[in-house]
Tab-separated table of C-alpha atoms and ligand atoms in Angstrom:
chain	number	residue	atom	x	y	z
A	1	MET	CA	-27.855	-135.625	-181.106
A	2	SER	CA	-28.408	-138.746	-178.966
A	3	LEU	CA	-26.529	-138.687	-175.564
A	4	PRO	CA	-26.203	-141.731	-173.466
A	5	LEU	CA	-28.202	-141.088	-170.086
A	6	ALA	CA	-25.021	-140.956	-168.117
A	7	ASP	CA	-23.957	-137.838	-170.241
A	8	PHE	CA	-27.060	-135.958	-169.634
A	9	ILE	CA	-26.641	-132.884	-167.765
A	10	LEU	CA	-24.383	-130.225	-169.008
A	11	TYR	CA	-25.421	-126.952	-167.776
A	12	PRO	CA	-25.740	-125.427	-164.144
A	13	PHE	CA	-29.294	-125.108	-163.208
A	14	ALA	CA	-29.792	-122.566	-160.511
A	15	VAL	CA	-32.439	-120.336	-162.284
A	16	ILE	CA	-34.034	-120.954	-165.478
A	17	ASN	CA	-32.330	-119.252	-168.105
A	18	HIS	CA	-32.299	-119.204	-171.928
A	19	ASN	CA	-29.151	-121.434	-172.199
A	20	TYR	CA	-30.880	-123.986	-170.192
A	21	LEU	CA	-34.170	-123.789	-172.086
A	22	SER	CA	-32.202	-124.260	-175.352
A	23	TRP	CA	-30.250	-127.141	-173.839
A	24	ILE	CA	-33.594	-128.747	-172.808
A	25	SER	CA	-34.938	-128.468	-176.064
A	26	LYS	CA	-31.799	-130.215	-177.548
A	27	VAL	CA	-31.775	-133.214	-175.012
A	28	GLN	CA	-32.300	-136.722	-176.417
A	29	VAL	CA	-33.020	-139.881	-174.317
A	30	ASN	CA	-31.260	-143.098	-175.776
A	31	HIS	CA	-34.610	-144.917	-176.006
A	32	PRO	CA	-32.904	-148.553	-176.662
A	33	ALA	CA	-30.485	-148.073	-173.745
A	34	VAL	CA	-33.548	-147.357	-171.443
A	35	LEU	CA	-35.303	-150.346	-172.479
A	36	ARG	CA	-32.225	-152.463	-172.211
A	37	ARG	CA	-31.816	-151.164	-168.665
A	38	ALA	CA	-35.435	-151.669	-167.896
A	39	GLN	CA	-35.402	-155.361	-168.905
A	40	GLN	CA	-32.165	-155.883	-167.023
A	41	VAL	CA	-33.837	-154.561	-163.794
A	42	GLN	CA	-36.976	-156.392	-164.473
A	43	ALA	CA	-35.368	-159.864	-165.096
A	44	ARG	CA	-33.520	-159.671	-161.512
A	45	ARG	CA	-35.077	-161.551	-158.546
A	46	THR	CA	-36.271	-158.759	-156.335
A	47	VAL	CA	-35.899	-159.678	-152.614
A	48	LYS	CA	-34.736	-162.718	-150.796
A	49	LYS	CA	-37.446	-164.751	-149.270
A	50	GLU	CA	-36.509	-164.155	-145.558
A	51	TRP	CA	-36.459	-160.446	-146.133
A	52	GLN	CA	-39.696	-160.292	-148.017
A	53	ALA	CA	-41.956	-159.428	-145.069
A	54	ALA	CA	-39.689	-156.664	-143.806
A	55	TRP	CA	-39.597	-155.232	-147.209
A	56	LEU	CA	-43.350	-155.422	-147.702
A	57	LEU	CA	-43.906	-153.589	-144.392
A	58	LYS	CA	-41.560	-151.043	-145.766
A	59	ALA	CA	-43.482	-150.857	-148.967
A	60	VAL	CA	-46.607	-150.212	-146.753
A	61	THR	CA	-45.051	-146.971	-145.505
A	62	PHE	CA	-44.552	-145.589	-149.037
A	63	ILE	CA	-48.407	-146.008	-150.075
A	64	ASP	CA	-50.391	-143.093	-150.794
A	65	LEU	CA	-53.591	-144.845	-150.317
A	66	THR	CA	-55.889	-143.584	-152.859
A	67	THR	CA	-59.519	-143.354	-153.750
A	68	LEU	CA	-60.433	-141.358	-156.748
A	69	SER	CA	-63.896	-142.345	-157.765
A	70	GLY	CA	-67.036	-140.517	-159.003
A	71	ASP	CA	-68.827	-142.297	-156.087
A	72	ASP	CA	-66.480	-141.431	-153.202
A	73	THR	CA	-68.413	-140.569	-150.220
A	74	SER	CA	-67.401	-139.509	-146.597
A	75	SER	CA	-67.979	-142.999	-145.381
A	76	ASN	CA	-65.669	-144.773	-147.873
A	77	VAL	CA	-62.934	-142.001	-147.259
A	78	GLN	CA	-63.388	-142.667	-143.557
A	79	ARG	CA	-62.836	-146.477	-144.100
A	80	LEU	CA	-59.833	-145.503	-146.254
A	81	CYS	CA	-58.429	-143.346	-143.526
A	82	TYR	CA	-58.785	-146.161	-140.936
A	83	LYS	CA	-57.078	-148.558	-143.267
A	84	ALA	CA	-54.228	-146.028	-143.565
A	85	LYS	CA	-53.905	-145.908	-139.867
A	86	TYR	CA	-54.073	-149.673	-139.398
A	87	PRO	CA	-52.722	-151.075	-142.634
A	88	ILE	CA	-51.968	-154.612	-141.300
A	89	ARG	CA	-53.745	-156.694	-139.091
A	90	GLU	CA	-52.556	-156.271	-135.418
A	91	ASP	CA	-51.980	-160.062	-134.908
A	92	LEU	CA	-49.838	-160.137	-138.152
A	93	LEU	CA	-47.589	-157.424	-136.945
A	94	LYS	CA	-47.297	-158.948	-133.608
A	95	ALA	CA	-46.129	-162.104	-135.150
A	96	LEU	CA	-43.414	-160.255	-137.030
A	97	ASN	CA	-42.684	-158.251	-133.899
A	98	MET	CA	-43.612	-155.022	-135.505
A	99	HIS	CA	-46.730	-153.925	-133.599
A	100	ASP	CA	-45.028	-151.185	-131.766
A	101	LYS	CA	-43.539	-149.625	-134.911
A	102	ASP	CA	-46.500	-147.502	-135.755
A	103	ILE	CA	-46.622	-148.580	-139.169
A	104	THR	CA	-49.163	-146.395	-141.298
A	105	THR	CA	-49.221	-145.618	-145.005
A	106	ALA	CA	-47.466	-142.490	-146.076
A	107	ALA	CA	-50.604	-140.448	-146.949
A	108	VAL	CA	-54.102	-140.849	-148.137
A	109	CYS	CA	-55.036	-139.301	-151.445
A	110	VAL	CA	-58.445	-138.003	-152.483
A	111	TYR	CA	-60.411	-135.605	-154.602
A	112	PRO	CA	-60.502	-131.961	-153.543
A	113	ALA	CA	-64.147	-132.260	-152.453
A	114	ARG	CA	-63.222	-135.274	-150.142
A	115	VAL	CA	-60.297	-133.575	-148.178
A	116	CYS	CA	-62.386	-132.385	-145.413
A	117	ASP	CA	-63.757	-135.814	-144.888
A	118	ALA	CA	-60.158	-137.096	-144.771
A	119	VAL	CA	-58.836	-134.590	-142.423
A	120	ARG	CA	-61.727	-135.158	-140.188
A	121	ALA	CA	-61.386	-138.984	-140.247
A	122	LEU	CA	-57.696	-139.016	-139.444
A	123	LYS	CA	-57.995	-136.474	-136.820
A	124	ALA	CA	-60.658	-138.569	-135.302
A	125	ALA	CA	-58.155	-141.691	-135.457
A	126	GLY	CA	-55.617	-139.607	-133.574
A	127	CYS	CA	-53.030	-139.630	-136.353
A	128	ASN	CA	-51.053	-137.094	-138.340
A	129	ILE	CA	-50.905	-139.029	-141.764
A	130	PRO	CA	-50.876	-136.413	-144.338
A	131	VAL	CA	-53.922	-135.902	-146.634
A	132	ALA	CA	-52.935	-135.425	-150.346
A	133	SER	CA	-55.497	-133.923	-152.751
A	134	VAL	CA	-55.485	-134.113	-156.596
A	135	ALA	CA	-56.075	-130.814	-158.179
A	136	THR	CA	-55.770	-128.853	-161.410
A	137	GLY	CA	-58.525	-130.351	-163.109
A	138	PHE	CA	-57.473	-133.760	-162.438
A	139	PRO	CA	-57.029	-136.121	-164.382
A	140	ALA	CA	-57.195	-134.308	-167.815
A	141	GLY	CA	-56.028	-130.702	-166.740
A	142	GLN	CA	-58.603	-129.473	-169.166
A	143	THR	CA	-59.949	-126.532	-167.019
A	144	HIS	CA	-59.092	-122.820	-167.023
A	145	LEU	CA	-55.880	-121.894	-165.375
A	146	LYS	CA	-57.806	-119.663	-162.989
A	147	THR	CA	-60.016	-122.516	-161.682
A	148	ARG	CA	-57.133	-124.890	-161.678
A	149	LEU	CA	-55.204	-122.528	-159.376
A	150	GLU	CA	-58.312	-121.957	-157.120
A	151	GLU	CA	-58.652	-125.720	-156.815
A	152	ILE	CA	-55.225	-125.959	-155.262
A	153	ARG	CA	-55.931	-123.085	-152.867
A	154	LEU	CA	-59.240	-124.578	-151.691
A	155	ALA	CA	-57.720	-128.029	-151.150
A	156	VAL	CA	-54.966	-126.578	-148.992
A	157	GLU	CA	-57.449	-124.469	-147.217
A	158	ASP	CA	-59.397	-127.671	-146.503
A	159	GLY	CA	-56.268	-129.155	-144.861
A	160	ALA	CA	-54.452	-130.904	-147.660
A	161	SER	CA	-50.757	-130.771	-147.083
A	162	GLU	CA	-49.665	-132.516	-150.488
A	163	ILE	CA	-51.250	-131.488	-153.803
A	164	ASP	CA	-50.989	-133.851	-156.833
A	165	VAL	CA	-51.162	-131.609	-159.840
A	166	VAL	CA	-51.518	-132.606	-163.540
A	167	ILE	CA	-49.709	-130.622	-166.118
A	168	ASN	CA	-50.902	-129.290	-169.606
A	169	ARG	CA	-49.774	-132.058	-171.879
A	170	SER	CA	-50.048	-130.158	-174.995
A	171	LEU	CA	-47.266	-127.705	-173.657
A	172	VAL	CA	-45.117	-130.688	-173.554
A	173	LEU	CA	-46.241	-132.287	-177.023
A	174	THR	CA	-45.563	-128.794	-178.548
A	175	GLY	CA	-42.248	-128.162	-176.873
A	176	GLN	CA	-43.291	-125.042	-174.801
A	177	TRP	CA	-40.961	-125.687	-172.060
A	178	GLU	CA	-40.999	-122.060	-170.802
A	179	ALA	CA	-44.609	-121.936	-170.579
A	180	LEU	CA	-44.842	-125.301	-168.781
A	181	TYR	CA	-42.392	-123.807	-166.253
A	182	ASP	CA	-44.372	-120.806	-165.678
A	183	GLU	CA	-47.562	-122.893	-165.243
A	184	ILE	CA	-45.905	-125.239	-162.657
A	185	ARG	CA	-44.401	-122.184	-160.880
A	186	GLN	CA	-47.967	-120.832	-160.465
A	187	PHE	CA	-48.901	-124.276	-159.108
A	188	ARG	CA	-46.205	-124.019	-156.628
A	189	LYS	CA	-47.187	-120.595	-155.477
A	190	ALA	CA	-50.677	-121.705	-154.893
A	191	CYS	CA	-49.599	-124.516	-152.811
A	192	GLY	CA	-48.045	-122.283	-150.220
A	193	GLU	CA	-46.569	-124.618	-147.659
A	194	ALA	CA	-48.149	-127.789	-149.129
A	195	HIS	CA	-46.030	-130.101	-150.890
A	196	LEU	CA	-46.253	-129.937	-154.763
A	197	LYS	CA	-46.494	-133.380	-156.539
A	198	THR	CA	-46.423	-132.884	-160.200
A	199	ILE	CA	-48.200	-135.624	-162.294
A	200	LEU	CA	-46.526	-135.820	-165.780
A	201	ALA	CA	-49.238	-138.410	-167.285
A	202	THR	CA	-46.214	-139.988	-169.021
A	203	GLY	CA	-48.553	-142.191	-171.126
A	204	GLU	CA	-49.497	-139.064	-172.876
A	205	LEU	CA	-46.154	-137.253	-173.433
A	206	GLY	CA	-45.305	-139.010	-176.619
A	207	SER	CA	-41.766	-140.001	-176.112
A	208	LEU	CA	-39.196	-140.746	-173.418
A	209	THR	CA	-37.359	-137.631	-174.345
A	210	ASN	CA	-40.294	-135.558	-173.538
A	211	VAL	CA	-40.604	-137.392	-170.203
A	212	TYR	CA	-37.153	-136.484	-169.259
A	213	LYS	CA	-37.713	-132.838	-170.252
A	214	ALA	CA	-41.022	-132.584	-168.493
A	215	SER	CA	-39.244	-134.042	-165.391
A	216	MET	CA	-36.489	-131.491	-165.397
A	217	ILE	CA	-38.949	-128.476	-165.907
A	218	ALA	CA	-41.177	-129.758	-163.160
A	219	MET	CA	-38.157	-130.031	-160.777
A	220	MET	CA	-36.803	-126.703	-161.695
A	221	ALA	CA	-40.219	-125.076	-161.163
A	222	GLY	CA	-40.297	-126.291	-157.511
A	223	SER	CA	-41.983	-129.797	-157.426
A	224	ASP	CA	-41.364	-131.723	-154.294
A	225	PHE	CA	-42.163	-134.883	-156.188
A	226	ILE	CA	-42.516	-136.042	-159.868
A	227	LYS	CA	-45.259	-138.607	-160.349
A	228	THR	CA	-45.696	-140.825	-163.367
A	229	SER	CA	-49.420	-141.206	-164.117
A	230	THR	CA	-52.854	-140.240	-162.872
A	231	GLY	CA	-54.024	-143.862	-163.114
A	232	LYS	CA	-56.527	-142.813	-165.395
A	233	GLU	CA	-54.378	-142.860	-168.576
A	234	THR	CA	-54.536	-145.833	-170.853
A	235	VAL	CA	-50.777	-146.348	-170.227
A	236	ASN	CA	-49.771	-146.473	-166.471
A	237	ALA	CA	-46.373	-146.506	-164.797
A	238	THR	CA	-43.961	-148.511	-166.738
A	239	PHE	CA	-40.181	-149.212	-166.019
A	240	PRO	CA	-38.735	-147.386	-169.005
A	241	VAL	CA	-40.534	-144.287	-168.098
A	242	ALA	CA	-39.395	-144.634	-164.306
A	243	ILE	CA	-35.869	-145.168	-165.386
A	244	VAL	CA	-35.873	-141.777	-167.371
A	245	MET	CA	-37.512	-139.952	-164.328
A	246	LEU	CA	-35.210	-141.499	-161.913
A	247	ARG	CA	-32.211	-140.381	-164.163
A	248	ALA	CA	-33.663	-136.995	-164.270
A	249	ILE	CA	-33.993	-136.865	-160.464
A	250	ARG	CA	-30.429	-138.003	-160.171
A	251	ASP	CA	-29.172	-135.367	-162.744
A	252	PHE	CA	-31.126	-132.740	-160.783
A	253	PHE	CA	-29.386	-133.825	-157.445
A	254	TRP	CA	-26.099	-133.760	-158.880
A	255	LYS	CA	-26.467	-130.395	-160.183
A	256	THR	CA	-28.479	-128.629	-157.548
A	257	GLY	CA	-27.949	-130.794	-154.298
A	258	ASN	CA	-31.810	-130.975	-153.999
A	259	LYS	CA	-33.384	-134.388	-153.656
A	260	ILE	CA	-36.536	-134.657	-155.380
A	261	GLY	CA	-39.136	-137.456	-154.513
A	262	PHE	CA	-40.588	-139.913	-157.092
A	263	LYS	CA	-44.168	-141.483	-157.154
A	264	PRO	CA	-45.193	-144.234	-159.512
A	265	ALA	CA	-48.857	-144.642	-159.820
A	266	GLY	CA	-51.335	-146.488	-161.834
A	267	GLY	CA	-51.813	-150.200	-162.293
A	268	ILE	CA	-49.354	-151.061	-159.197
A	269	ARG	CA	-51.487	-153.771	-157.586
A	270	SER	CA	-49.368	-156.744	-156.505
A	271	ALA	CA	-46.929	-157.184	-153.602
A	272	LYS	CA	-44.485	-158.449	-156.099
A	273	ASP	CA	-44.765	-155.366	-158.453
A	274	ALA	CA	-44.194	-153.196	-155.107
A	275	LEU	CA	-41.011	-155.171	-154.371
A	276	ALA	CA	-39.912	-154.520	-157.934
A	277	TRP	CA	-40.267	-150.792	-157.566
A	278	LEU	CA	-38.529	-150.692	-154.189
A	279	SER	CA	-35.571	-152.528	-155.993
A	280	LEU	CA	-35.520	-150.108	-159.003
A	281	ILE	CA	-35.395	-147.011	-156.372
A	282	LYS	CA	-32.508	-148.713	-154.526
A	283	GLU	CA	-30.645	-149.534	-157.650
A	284	GLU	CA	-31.169	-146.095	-159.376
A	285	LEU	CA	-31.000	-143.767	-156.550
A	286	GLY	CA	-29.831	-145.750	-153.591
A	287	ASP	CA	-31.092	-146.325	-150.068
A	288	GLU	CA	-31.331	-142.661	-149.370
A	289	TRP	CA	-34.292	-142.410	-151.351
A	290	LEU	CA	-36.286	-145.207	-149.854
A	291	LYS	CA	-38.222	-143.145	-147.333
A	292	PRO	CA	-41.612	-141.591	-147.476
A	293	GLU	CA	-40.194	-138.032	-147.902
A	294	LEU	CA	-38.667	-139.148	-151.207
A	295	PHE	CA	-40.515	-142.299	-152.497
A	296	ARG	CA	-44.353	-142.986	-152.718
A	297	ILE	CA	-46.400	-145.454	-154.356
A	298	GLY	CA	-49.849	-144.255	-155.540
A	299	ALA	CA	-52.216	-147.251	-155.174
A	300	SER	CA	-55.765	-148.254	-154.148
A	301	THR	CA	-55.690	-152.124	-154.113
A	302	LEU	CA	-52.090	-152.731	-153.471
A	303	LEU	CA	-52.243	-152.845	-149.788
A	304	SER	CA	-54.706	-155.572	-149.709
A	305	ASP	CA	-52.262	-157.665	-151.755
A	306	ILE	CA	-49.338	-157.027	-149.395
A	307	GLU	CA	-51.523	-157.793	-146.395
A	308	ARG	CA	-52.506	-161.250	-148.005
A	309	GLN	CA	-48.808	-161.803	-148.774
A	310	ILE	CA	-47.796	-160.961	-145.005
A	311	TYR	CA	-50.680	-163.246	-143.815
A	312	HIS	CA	-49.128	-165.920	-145.905
A	313	HIS	CA	-45.684	-165.356	-144.634
A	314	VAL	CA	-46.918	-165.379	-140.869
A	315	THR	CA	-49.411	-168.415	-141.097
A	316	GLY	CA	-48.172	-170.315	-144.132
A	317	ARG	CA	-51.422	-170.271	-145.789
A	318	TYR	CA	-53.407	-167.793	-147.873
A	319	ALA	CA	-56.139	-165.790	-146.324
A	320	ALA	CA	-59.709	-166.697	-147.010
A	321	TYR	CA	-61.769	-163.645	-148.295
A	322	HIS	CA	-63.242	-162.973	-144.859
A	323	ASP	CA	-60.003	-163.083	-142.944
A	324	LEU	CA	-58.663	-159.740	-144.366
A	325	PRO	CA	-61.911	-157.509	-144.730
A	326	MET	CA	-62.053	-154.194	-146.538
A	327	SER	CA	-59.200	-152.565	-147.954
B	1	NAG	C1	-52.775	-126.134	-172.816
B	1	NAG	O1	-51.765	-125.480	-173.633
B	1	NAG	C2	-52.103	-125.214	-174.963
B	1	NAG	C3	-51.004	-124.463	-175.742
B	1	NAG	O2	-50.341	-125.527	-176.309
B	1	NAG	C4	-53.347	-124.197	-174.960
B	1	NAG	O3	-53.754	-124.051	-176.143
B	1	NAG	C5	-54.400	-124.929	-173.984
B	1	NAG	O4	-55.504	-123.874	-173.891
B	1	NAG	C6	-53.893	-125.157	-172.680
B	1	NAG	N1	-54.931	-125.830	-171.985
B	1	NAG	C7	-55.406	-125.251	-170.863
B	1	NAG	C8	-56.524	-126.024	-170.193
B	1	NAG	O5	-55.070	-124.251	-170.361
B	2	NAG	C1	-54.092	-148.254	-164.931
B	2	NAG	O1	-54.228	-148.219	-163.674
B	2	NAG	C2	-55.728	-148.105	-163.251
B	2	NAG	C3	-55.782	-147.990	-161.711
B	2	NAG	O2	-55.091	-148.830	-161.122
B	2	NAG	C4	-56.472	-149.181	-163.791
B	2	NAG	O3	-57.762	-149.150	-163.546
B	2	NAG	C5	-56.172	-149.442	-165.272
B	2	NAG	O4	-56.876	-150.567	-165.612
B	2	NAG	C6	-54.701	-149.498	-165.672
B	2	NAG	N1	-54.567	-149.487	-167.076
B	2	NAG	C7	-53.687	-150.399	-167.668
B	2	NAG	C8	-53.542	-150.212	-169.098
B	2	NAG	O5	-52.964	-151.208	-167.026
């Protein structure tokens, strides 16, 4: 059975039930149709030149400014937080008449052991940018369930208000949808008030059909966001995968009235990429999804390219390396 994407959802959601699970196990994504759509979107020119600076500033407000390295320290996390609070040089913002708009990134994203550092640094900077922590044995998820859950609770205790979890990929690869649902429900409970962002690690799920199914299960289990990748897989966020996830979000919204957020991550480095992602969201879900409550871009180096492009827009030349220090 191969359904076109538009005909996807047939059963009411409400609570997970066996009808629904048996439906999930039969859904098929029309792979060639998704690839065609991805090409179509990618071929389009993104944003008119005169609007670019405004769109780039908008993109800044969607960034989960991320550092996930083995050698992260409290001082590089502190620098990251400063950059989250002051993402674009003040004089550039003045030139665009945006200096009083309090433009910051959407969140900072760190390892659990660095949450305290981030919370402290942001507090010192006098801002309430949320701290997101990865958890559940990120990036592979290969730790015992008990420690994965404890990791969530500890990160929340340290002040993380968003938790980016990874799922057990083999539950997807072997079609154990109910077990996947149960696992994510437990993550949800462990989060308490914190937002749950579920990373599907789509590069390791085998097929677009599995991406759709895992997206649906993650949303049914109570995720606030679904996220493409950890940034550590060999395949990062791609447009075909994103289209499938966005259609799942749309289908879920039609059926339940709940708007779930989307976060592409991994390999998004250039201002041009960021604009392409914004247009994709606009086309697939509409402007109402273009706000930090429903759209994030996970990135570490993207912000410096955006700042470079804004510098160019304002001054007419490209920044020398020392003009835009540290990002
Ligand atoms: C993931 O799920 C598989 C079942 O398919 C199980 O064998 C494995 O132990 C699970 N991994 C973890 C880390 O719990
Ligand atoms: C995926 O993204 C990560 C983080 O940005 C990067 O280090 C890696 O090279 C990317 N991989 C691919 C295949 O693009």
